[in-house]
PDB file of C-alpha atoms in Angstrom:
ATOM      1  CA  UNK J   1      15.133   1.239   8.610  1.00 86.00           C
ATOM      2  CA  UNK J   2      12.518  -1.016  10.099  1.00 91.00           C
ATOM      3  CA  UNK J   3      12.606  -4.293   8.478  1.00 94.00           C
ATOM      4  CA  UNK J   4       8.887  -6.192   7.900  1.00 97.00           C
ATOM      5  CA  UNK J   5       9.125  -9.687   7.230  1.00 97.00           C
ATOM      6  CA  UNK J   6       5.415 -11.887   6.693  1.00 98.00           C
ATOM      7  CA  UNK J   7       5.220 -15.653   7.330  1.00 98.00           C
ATOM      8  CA  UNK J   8       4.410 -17.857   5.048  1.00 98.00           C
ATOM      9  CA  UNK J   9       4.948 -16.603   1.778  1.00 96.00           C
ATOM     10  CA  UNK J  10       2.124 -18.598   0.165  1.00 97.00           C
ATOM     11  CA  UNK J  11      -1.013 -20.598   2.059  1.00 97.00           C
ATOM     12  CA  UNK J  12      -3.280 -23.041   0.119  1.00 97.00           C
ATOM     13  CA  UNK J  13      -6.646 -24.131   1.794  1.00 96.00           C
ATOM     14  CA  UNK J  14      -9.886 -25.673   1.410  1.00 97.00           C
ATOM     15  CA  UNK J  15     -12.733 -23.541   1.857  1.00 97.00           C
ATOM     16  CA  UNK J  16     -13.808 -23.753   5.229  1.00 97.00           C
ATOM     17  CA  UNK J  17     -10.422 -24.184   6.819  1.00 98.00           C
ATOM     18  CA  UNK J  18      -9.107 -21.283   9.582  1.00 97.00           C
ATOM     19  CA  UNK J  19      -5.235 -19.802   8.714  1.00 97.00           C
ATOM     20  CA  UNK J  20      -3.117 -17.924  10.828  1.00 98.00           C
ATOM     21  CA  UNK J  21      -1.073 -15.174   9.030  1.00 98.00           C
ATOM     22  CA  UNK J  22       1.937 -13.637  10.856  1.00 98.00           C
ATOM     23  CA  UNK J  23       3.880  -9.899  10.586  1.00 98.00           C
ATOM     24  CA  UNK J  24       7.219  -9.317  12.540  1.00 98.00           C
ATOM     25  CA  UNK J  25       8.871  -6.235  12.849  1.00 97.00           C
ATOM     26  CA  UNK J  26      12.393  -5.137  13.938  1.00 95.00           C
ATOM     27  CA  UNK J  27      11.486  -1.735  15.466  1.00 92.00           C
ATOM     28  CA  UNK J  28       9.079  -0.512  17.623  1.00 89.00           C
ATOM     29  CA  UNK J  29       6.254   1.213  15.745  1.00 88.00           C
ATOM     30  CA  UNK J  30       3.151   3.670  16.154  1.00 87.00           C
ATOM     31  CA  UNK J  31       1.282   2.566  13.165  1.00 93.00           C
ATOM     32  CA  UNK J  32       0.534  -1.072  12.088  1.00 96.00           C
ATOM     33  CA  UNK J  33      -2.054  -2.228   9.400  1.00 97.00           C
ATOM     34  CA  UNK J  34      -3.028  -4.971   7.728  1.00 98.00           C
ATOM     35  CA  UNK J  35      -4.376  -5.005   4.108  1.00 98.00           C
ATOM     36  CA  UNK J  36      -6.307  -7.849   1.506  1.00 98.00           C
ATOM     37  CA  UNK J  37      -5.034  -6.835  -1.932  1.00 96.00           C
ATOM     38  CA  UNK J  38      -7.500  -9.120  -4.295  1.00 92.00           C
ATOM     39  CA  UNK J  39      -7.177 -10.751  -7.313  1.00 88.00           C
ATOM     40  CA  UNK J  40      -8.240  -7.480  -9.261  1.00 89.00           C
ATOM     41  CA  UNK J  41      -4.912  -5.453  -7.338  1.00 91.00           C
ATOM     42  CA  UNK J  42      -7.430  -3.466  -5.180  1.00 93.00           C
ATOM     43  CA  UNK J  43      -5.938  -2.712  -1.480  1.00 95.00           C
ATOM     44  CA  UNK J  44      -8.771  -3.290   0.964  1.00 96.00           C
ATOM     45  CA  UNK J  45      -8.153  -2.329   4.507  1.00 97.00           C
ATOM     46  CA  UNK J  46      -8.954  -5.113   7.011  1.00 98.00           C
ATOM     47  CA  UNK J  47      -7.108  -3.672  10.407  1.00 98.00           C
ATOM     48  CA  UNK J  48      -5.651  -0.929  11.810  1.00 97.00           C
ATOM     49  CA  UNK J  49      -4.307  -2.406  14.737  1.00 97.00           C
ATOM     50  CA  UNK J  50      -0.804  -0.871  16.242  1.00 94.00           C
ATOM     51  CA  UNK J  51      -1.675  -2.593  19.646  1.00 95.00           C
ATOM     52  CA  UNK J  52      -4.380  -4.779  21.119  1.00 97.00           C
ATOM     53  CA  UNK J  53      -6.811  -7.321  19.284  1.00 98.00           C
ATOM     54  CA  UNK J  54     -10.005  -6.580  17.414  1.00 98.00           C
ATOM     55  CA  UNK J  55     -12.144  -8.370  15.309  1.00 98.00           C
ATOM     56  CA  UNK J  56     -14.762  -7.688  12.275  1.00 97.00           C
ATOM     57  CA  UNK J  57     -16.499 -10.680  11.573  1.00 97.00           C
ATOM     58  CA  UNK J  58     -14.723 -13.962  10.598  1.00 98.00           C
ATOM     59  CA  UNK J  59     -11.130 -12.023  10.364  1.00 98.00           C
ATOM     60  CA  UNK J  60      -9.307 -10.711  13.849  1.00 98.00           C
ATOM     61  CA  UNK J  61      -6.025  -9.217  14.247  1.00 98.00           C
ATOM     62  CA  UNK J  62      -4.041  -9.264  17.644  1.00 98.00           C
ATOM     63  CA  UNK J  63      -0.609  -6.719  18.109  1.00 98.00           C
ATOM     64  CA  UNK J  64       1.772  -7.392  20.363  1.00 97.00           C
ATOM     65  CA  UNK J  65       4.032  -4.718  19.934  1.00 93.00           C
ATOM     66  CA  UNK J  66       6.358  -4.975  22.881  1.00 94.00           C
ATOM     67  CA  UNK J  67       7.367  -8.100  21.400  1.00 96.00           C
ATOM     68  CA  UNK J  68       7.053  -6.950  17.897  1.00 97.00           C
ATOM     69  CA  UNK J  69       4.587  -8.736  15.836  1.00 98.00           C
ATOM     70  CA  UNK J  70       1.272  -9.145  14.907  1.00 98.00           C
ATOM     71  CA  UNK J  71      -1.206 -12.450  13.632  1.00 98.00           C
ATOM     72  CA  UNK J  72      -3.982 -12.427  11.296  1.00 98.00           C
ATOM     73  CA  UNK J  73      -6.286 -14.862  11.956  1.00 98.00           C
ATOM     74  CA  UNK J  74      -9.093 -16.086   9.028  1.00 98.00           C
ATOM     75  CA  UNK J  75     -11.635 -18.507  10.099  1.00 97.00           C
ATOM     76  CA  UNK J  76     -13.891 -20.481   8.192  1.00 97.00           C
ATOM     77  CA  UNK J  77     -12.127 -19.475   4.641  1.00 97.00           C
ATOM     78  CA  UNK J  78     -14.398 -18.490   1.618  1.00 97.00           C
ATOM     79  CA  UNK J  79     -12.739 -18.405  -2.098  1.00 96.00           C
ATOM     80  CA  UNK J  80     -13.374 -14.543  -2.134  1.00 95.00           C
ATOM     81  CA  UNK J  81     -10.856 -14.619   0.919  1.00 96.00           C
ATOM     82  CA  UNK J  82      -7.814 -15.285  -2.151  1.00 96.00           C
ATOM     83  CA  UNK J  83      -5.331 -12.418  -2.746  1.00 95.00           C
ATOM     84  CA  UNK J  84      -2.078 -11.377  -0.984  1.00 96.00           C
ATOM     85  CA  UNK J  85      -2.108 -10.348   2.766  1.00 98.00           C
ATOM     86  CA  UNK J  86       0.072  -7.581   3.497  1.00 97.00           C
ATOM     87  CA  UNK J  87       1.162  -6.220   7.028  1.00 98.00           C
ATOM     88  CA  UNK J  88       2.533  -2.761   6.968  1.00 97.00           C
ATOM     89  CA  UNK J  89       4.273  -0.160   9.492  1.00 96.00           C
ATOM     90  CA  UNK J  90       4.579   2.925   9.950  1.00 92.00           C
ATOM     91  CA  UNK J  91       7.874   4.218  10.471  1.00 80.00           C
ATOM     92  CA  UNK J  92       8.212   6.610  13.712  1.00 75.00           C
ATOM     93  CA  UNK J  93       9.991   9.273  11.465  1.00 73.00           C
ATOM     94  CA  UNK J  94       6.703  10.964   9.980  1.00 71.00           C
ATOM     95  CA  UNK J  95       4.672   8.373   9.080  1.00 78.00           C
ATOM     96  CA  UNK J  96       5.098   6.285   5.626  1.00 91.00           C
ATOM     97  CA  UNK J  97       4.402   2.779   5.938  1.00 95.00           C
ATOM     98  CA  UNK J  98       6.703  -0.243   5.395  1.00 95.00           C
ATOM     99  CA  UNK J  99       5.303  -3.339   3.610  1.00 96.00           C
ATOM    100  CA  UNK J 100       6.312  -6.691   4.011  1.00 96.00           C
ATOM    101  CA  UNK J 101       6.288  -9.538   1.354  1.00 95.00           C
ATOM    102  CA  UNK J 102       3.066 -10.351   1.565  1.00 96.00           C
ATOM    103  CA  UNK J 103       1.104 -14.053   1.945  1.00 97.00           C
ATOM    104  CA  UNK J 104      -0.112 -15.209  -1.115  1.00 96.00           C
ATOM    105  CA  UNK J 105      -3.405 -17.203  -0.455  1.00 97.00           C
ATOM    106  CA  UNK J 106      -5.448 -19.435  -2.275  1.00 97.00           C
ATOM    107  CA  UNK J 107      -8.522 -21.216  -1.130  1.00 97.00           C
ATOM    108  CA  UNK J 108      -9.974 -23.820  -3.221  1.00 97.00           C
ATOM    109  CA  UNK J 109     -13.840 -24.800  -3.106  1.00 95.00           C
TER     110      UNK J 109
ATOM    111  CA  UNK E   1     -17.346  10.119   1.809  1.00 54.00           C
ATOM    112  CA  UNK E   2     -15.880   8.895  -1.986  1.00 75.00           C
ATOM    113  CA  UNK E   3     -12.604   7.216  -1.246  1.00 94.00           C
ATOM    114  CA  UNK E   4      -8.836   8.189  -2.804  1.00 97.00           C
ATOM    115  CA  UNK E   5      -9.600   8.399  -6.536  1.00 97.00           C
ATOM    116  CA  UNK E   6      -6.750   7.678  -8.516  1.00 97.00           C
ATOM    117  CA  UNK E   7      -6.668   8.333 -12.208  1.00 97.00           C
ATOM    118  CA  UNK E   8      -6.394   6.872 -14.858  1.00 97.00           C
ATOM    119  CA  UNK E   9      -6.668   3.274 -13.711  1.00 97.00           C
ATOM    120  CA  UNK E  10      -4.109   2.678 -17.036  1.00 98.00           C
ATOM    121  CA  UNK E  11      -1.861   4.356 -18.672  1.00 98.00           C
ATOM    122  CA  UNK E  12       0.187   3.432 -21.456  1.00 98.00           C
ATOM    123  CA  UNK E  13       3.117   5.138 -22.679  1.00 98.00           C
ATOM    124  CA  UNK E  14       6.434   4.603 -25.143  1.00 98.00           C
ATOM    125  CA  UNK E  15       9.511   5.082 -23.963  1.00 98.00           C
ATOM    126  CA  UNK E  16      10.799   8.710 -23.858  1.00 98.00           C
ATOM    127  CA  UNK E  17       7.257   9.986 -22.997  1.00 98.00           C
ATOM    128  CA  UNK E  18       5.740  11.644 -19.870  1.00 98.00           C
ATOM    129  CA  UNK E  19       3.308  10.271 -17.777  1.00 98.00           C
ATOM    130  CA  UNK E  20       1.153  12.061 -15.347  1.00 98.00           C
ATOM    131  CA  UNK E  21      -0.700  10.110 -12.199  1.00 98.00           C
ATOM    132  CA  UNK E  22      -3.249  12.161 -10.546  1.00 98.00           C
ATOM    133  CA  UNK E  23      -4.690  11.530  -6.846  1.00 98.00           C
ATOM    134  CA  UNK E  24      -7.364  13.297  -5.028  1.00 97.00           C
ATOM    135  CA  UNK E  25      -7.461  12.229  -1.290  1.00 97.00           C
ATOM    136  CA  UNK E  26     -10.171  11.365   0.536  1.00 96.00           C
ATOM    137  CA  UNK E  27     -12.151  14.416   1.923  1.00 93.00           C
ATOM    138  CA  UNK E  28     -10.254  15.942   5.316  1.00 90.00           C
ATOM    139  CA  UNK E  29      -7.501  14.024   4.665  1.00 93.00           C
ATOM    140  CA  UNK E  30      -4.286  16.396   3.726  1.00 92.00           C
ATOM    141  CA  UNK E  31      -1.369  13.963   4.064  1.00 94.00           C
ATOM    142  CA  UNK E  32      -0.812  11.983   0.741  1.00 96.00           C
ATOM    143  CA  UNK E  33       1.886   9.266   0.064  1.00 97.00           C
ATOM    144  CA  UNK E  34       2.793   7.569  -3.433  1.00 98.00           C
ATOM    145  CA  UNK E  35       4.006   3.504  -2.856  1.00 98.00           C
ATOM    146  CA  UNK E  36       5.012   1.498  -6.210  1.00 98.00           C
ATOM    147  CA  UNK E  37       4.487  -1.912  -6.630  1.00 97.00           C
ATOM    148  CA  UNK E  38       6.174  -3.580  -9.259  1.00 91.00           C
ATOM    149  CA  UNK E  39       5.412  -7.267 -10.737  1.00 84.00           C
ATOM    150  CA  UNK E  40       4.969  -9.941  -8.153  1.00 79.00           C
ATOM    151  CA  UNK E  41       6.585  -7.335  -5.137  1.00 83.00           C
ATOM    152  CA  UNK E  42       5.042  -5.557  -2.424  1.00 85.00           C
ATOM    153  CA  UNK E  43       4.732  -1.712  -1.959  1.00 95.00           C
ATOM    154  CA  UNK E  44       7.726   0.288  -1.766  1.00 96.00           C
ATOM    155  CA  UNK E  45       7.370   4.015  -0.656  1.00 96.00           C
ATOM    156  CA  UNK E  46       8.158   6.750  -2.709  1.00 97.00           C
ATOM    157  CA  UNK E  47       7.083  10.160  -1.674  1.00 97.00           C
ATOM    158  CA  UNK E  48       5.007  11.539   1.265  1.00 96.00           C
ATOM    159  CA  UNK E  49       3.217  15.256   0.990  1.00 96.00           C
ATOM    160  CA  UNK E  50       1.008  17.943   2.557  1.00 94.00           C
ATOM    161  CA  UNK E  51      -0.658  19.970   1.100  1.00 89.00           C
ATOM    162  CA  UNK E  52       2.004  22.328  -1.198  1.00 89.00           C
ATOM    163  CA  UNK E  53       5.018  20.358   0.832  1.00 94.00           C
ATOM    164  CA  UNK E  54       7.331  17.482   0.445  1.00 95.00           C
ATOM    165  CA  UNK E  55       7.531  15.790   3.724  1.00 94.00           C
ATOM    166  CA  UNK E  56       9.626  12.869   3.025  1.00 94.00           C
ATOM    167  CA  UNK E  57      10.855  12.155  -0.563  1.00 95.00           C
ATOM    168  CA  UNK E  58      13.043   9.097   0.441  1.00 94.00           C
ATOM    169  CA  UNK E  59      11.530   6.525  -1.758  1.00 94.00           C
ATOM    170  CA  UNK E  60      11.451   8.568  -4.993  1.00 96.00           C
ATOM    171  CA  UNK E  61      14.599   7.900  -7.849  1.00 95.00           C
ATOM    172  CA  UNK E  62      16.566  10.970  -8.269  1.00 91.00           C
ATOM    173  CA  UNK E  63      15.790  11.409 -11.643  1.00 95.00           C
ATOM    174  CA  UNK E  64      13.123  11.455 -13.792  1.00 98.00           C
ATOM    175  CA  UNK E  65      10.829  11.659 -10.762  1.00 98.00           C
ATOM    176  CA  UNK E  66       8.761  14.335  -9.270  1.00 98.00           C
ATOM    177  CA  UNK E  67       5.621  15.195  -7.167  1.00 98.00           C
ATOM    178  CA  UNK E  68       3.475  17.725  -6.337  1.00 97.00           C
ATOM    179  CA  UNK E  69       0.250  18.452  -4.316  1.00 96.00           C
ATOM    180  CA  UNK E  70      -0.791  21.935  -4.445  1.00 93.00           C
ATOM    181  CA  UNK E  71      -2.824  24.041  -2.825  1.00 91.00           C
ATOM    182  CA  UNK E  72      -5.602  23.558  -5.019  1.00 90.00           C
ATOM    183  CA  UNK E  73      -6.300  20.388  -6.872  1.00 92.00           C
ATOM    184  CA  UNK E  74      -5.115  16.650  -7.076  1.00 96.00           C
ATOM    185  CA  UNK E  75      -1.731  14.915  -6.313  1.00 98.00           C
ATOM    186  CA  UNK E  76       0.598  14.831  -9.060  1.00 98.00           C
ATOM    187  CA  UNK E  77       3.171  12.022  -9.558  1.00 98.00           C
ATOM    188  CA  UNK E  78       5.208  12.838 -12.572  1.00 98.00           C
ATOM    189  CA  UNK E  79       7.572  10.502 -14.754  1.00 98.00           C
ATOM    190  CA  UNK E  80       9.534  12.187 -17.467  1.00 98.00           C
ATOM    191  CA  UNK E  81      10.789   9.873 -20.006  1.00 98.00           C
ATOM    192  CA  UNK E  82       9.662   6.761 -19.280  1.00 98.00           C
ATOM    193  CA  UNK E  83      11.536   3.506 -19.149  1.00 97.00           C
ATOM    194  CA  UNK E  84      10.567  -0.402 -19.586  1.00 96.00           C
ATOM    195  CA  UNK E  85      11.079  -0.456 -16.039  1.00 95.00           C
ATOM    196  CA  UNK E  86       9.002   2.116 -14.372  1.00 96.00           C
ATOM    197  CA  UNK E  87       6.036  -0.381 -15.860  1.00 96.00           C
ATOM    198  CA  UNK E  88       4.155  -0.525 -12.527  1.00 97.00           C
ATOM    199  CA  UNK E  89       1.602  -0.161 -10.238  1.00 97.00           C
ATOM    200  CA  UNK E  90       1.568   3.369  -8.486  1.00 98.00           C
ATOM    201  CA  UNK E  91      -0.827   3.279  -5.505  1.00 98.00           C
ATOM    202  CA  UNK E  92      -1.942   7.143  -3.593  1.00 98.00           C
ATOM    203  CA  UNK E  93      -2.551   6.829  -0.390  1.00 97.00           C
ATOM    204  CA  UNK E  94      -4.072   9.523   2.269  1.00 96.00           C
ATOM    205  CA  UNK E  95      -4.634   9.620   5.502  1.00 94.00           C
ATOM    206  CA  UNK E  96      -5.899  12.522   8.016  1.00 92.00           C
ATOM    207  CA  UNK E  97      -2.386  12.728  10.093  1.00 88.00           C
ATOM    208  CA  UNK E  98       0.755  11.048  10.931  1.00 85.00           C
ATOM    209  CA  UNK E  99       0.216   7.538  12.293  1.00 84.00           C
ATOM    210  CA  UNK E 100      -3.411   7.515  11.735  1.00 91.00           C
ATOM    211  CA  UNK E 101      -5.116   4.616   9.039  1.00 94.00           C
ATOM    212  CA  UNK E 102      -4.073   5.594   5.627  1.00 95.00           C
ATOM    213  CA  UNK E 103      -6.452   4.464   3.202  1.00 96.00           C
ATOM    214  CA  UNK E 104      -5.292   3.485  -0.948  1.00 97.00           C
ATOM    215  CA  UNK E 105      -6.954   4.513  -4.151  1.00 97.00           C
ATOM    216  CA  UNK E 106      -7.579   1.669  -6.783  1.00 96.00           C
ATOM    217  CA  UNK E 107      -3.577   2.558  -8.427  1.00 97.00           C
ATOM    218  CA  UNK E 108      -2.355   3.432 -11.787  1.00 98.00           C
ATOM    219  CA  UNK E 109      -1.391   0.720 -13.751  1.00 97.00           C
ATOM    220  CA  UNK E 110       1.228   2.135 -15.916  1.00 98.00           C
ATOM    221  CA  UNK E 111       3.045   0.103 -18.952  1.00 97.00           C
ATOM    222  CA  UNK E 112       5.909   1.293 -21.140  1.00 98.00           C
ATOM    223  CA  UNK E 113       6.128  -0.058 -24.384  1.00 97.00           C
TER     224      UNK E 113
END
């Protein structure tokens, strides 16, 4: 099955700092999204982004799926950014998504 | 449009008992899926269903383990005699078709004790 492997595991920052969050993926893939789980173990969707780049205010996403993997980018980090970042894919046999690891990050005031 | 409602938010059961999850998707969509995250892991899928169908039941243990969405009513992820180790987090997801956003519901936080 498709493999899903997120770099780093864990990110500290100061508030205010940008981060760049990264998702590869071993398969090609119809489906890719990326989700904020927060401190409270809500799943909040931020992208859904199989190809291309797109951008909702200080968070954008960019796909680059012939060559497999995808970057979220924060800029100008806030506290409330904190929680685990999860890519996910679907898989091309009907449509269940595969989670990676997850970044864990923290961003101190 | 209310989102995937998932309930309850906890559940706590001994060991040997059942325990029922319920999800209602979000209005129009009809594909559901069931992930589990345990402690300190991501998701892991379990089950994907339409409506009164098993699509893809991969994920789910062979026993113990069911799930249901009829044609009337919520999702249904059933666990007959709970363990210490199906303490969890059961997430519902839904989305409107295959490879289209899937949206979560808040999860089930179940505990055995």
């Amino acid at each position: 099955g498709i493999q899903v492997e997120q770099s780093p595991p864990d990110l500290i920052l100061q508030e205010g700092a940008n981060s760049t969050l990264r998702c590869n993926f071993s398969d090609s893939v119809n489906n890719l999204q990326w989700f904020h789980q927060n401190p409270w173990g809500q799943l909040i969707n931020l992208f859904y982004i199989p190809s291309g780049t797109k951008q909702n205010g200080r968070l954008s996403a960019t796909t680059v799926a012939t060559e497999r993997y995808s970057l979220l980018y924060i800029s100008s980090s806030q506290t409330t950014d904190s929680g685990v970042y999860f890519c996910a894919v679907g898989d091309n046999q009907g449509g269940k998504l595969i989670f990676g690891q997850g970044t864990e990050l923290s961003v101190k005031p | 449009n209310a989102g995937v409602m998932q309930n309850p938010r906890h559940l706590v059961r001994r060991r040997g008992q059942e325990a029922r999850l319920r999800c209602s998707p979000m209005k129009g969509h009809s594909h559901v899926y069931w992930y589990r995250q345990l402690p300190e892991e991501g998701l892991k899928f379990m089950v994907y269903l339409q409506k009164e169908n098993i699509i893809d039941e991969s994920g789910m243990p062979k026993e113990r383990f069911s799930a249901e969405f009829p044609k009337e009513g919520p999702s249904i992820l059933r666990i007959q005699q709970v363990v210490r180790g199906d303490s969890a987090a059961y997430f519902c997801a839904s989305s409107p078709g295959v490879n289209t956003e899937a949206f979560f519901g808040q999860g089930t936080r179940l505990t055995v004790v």
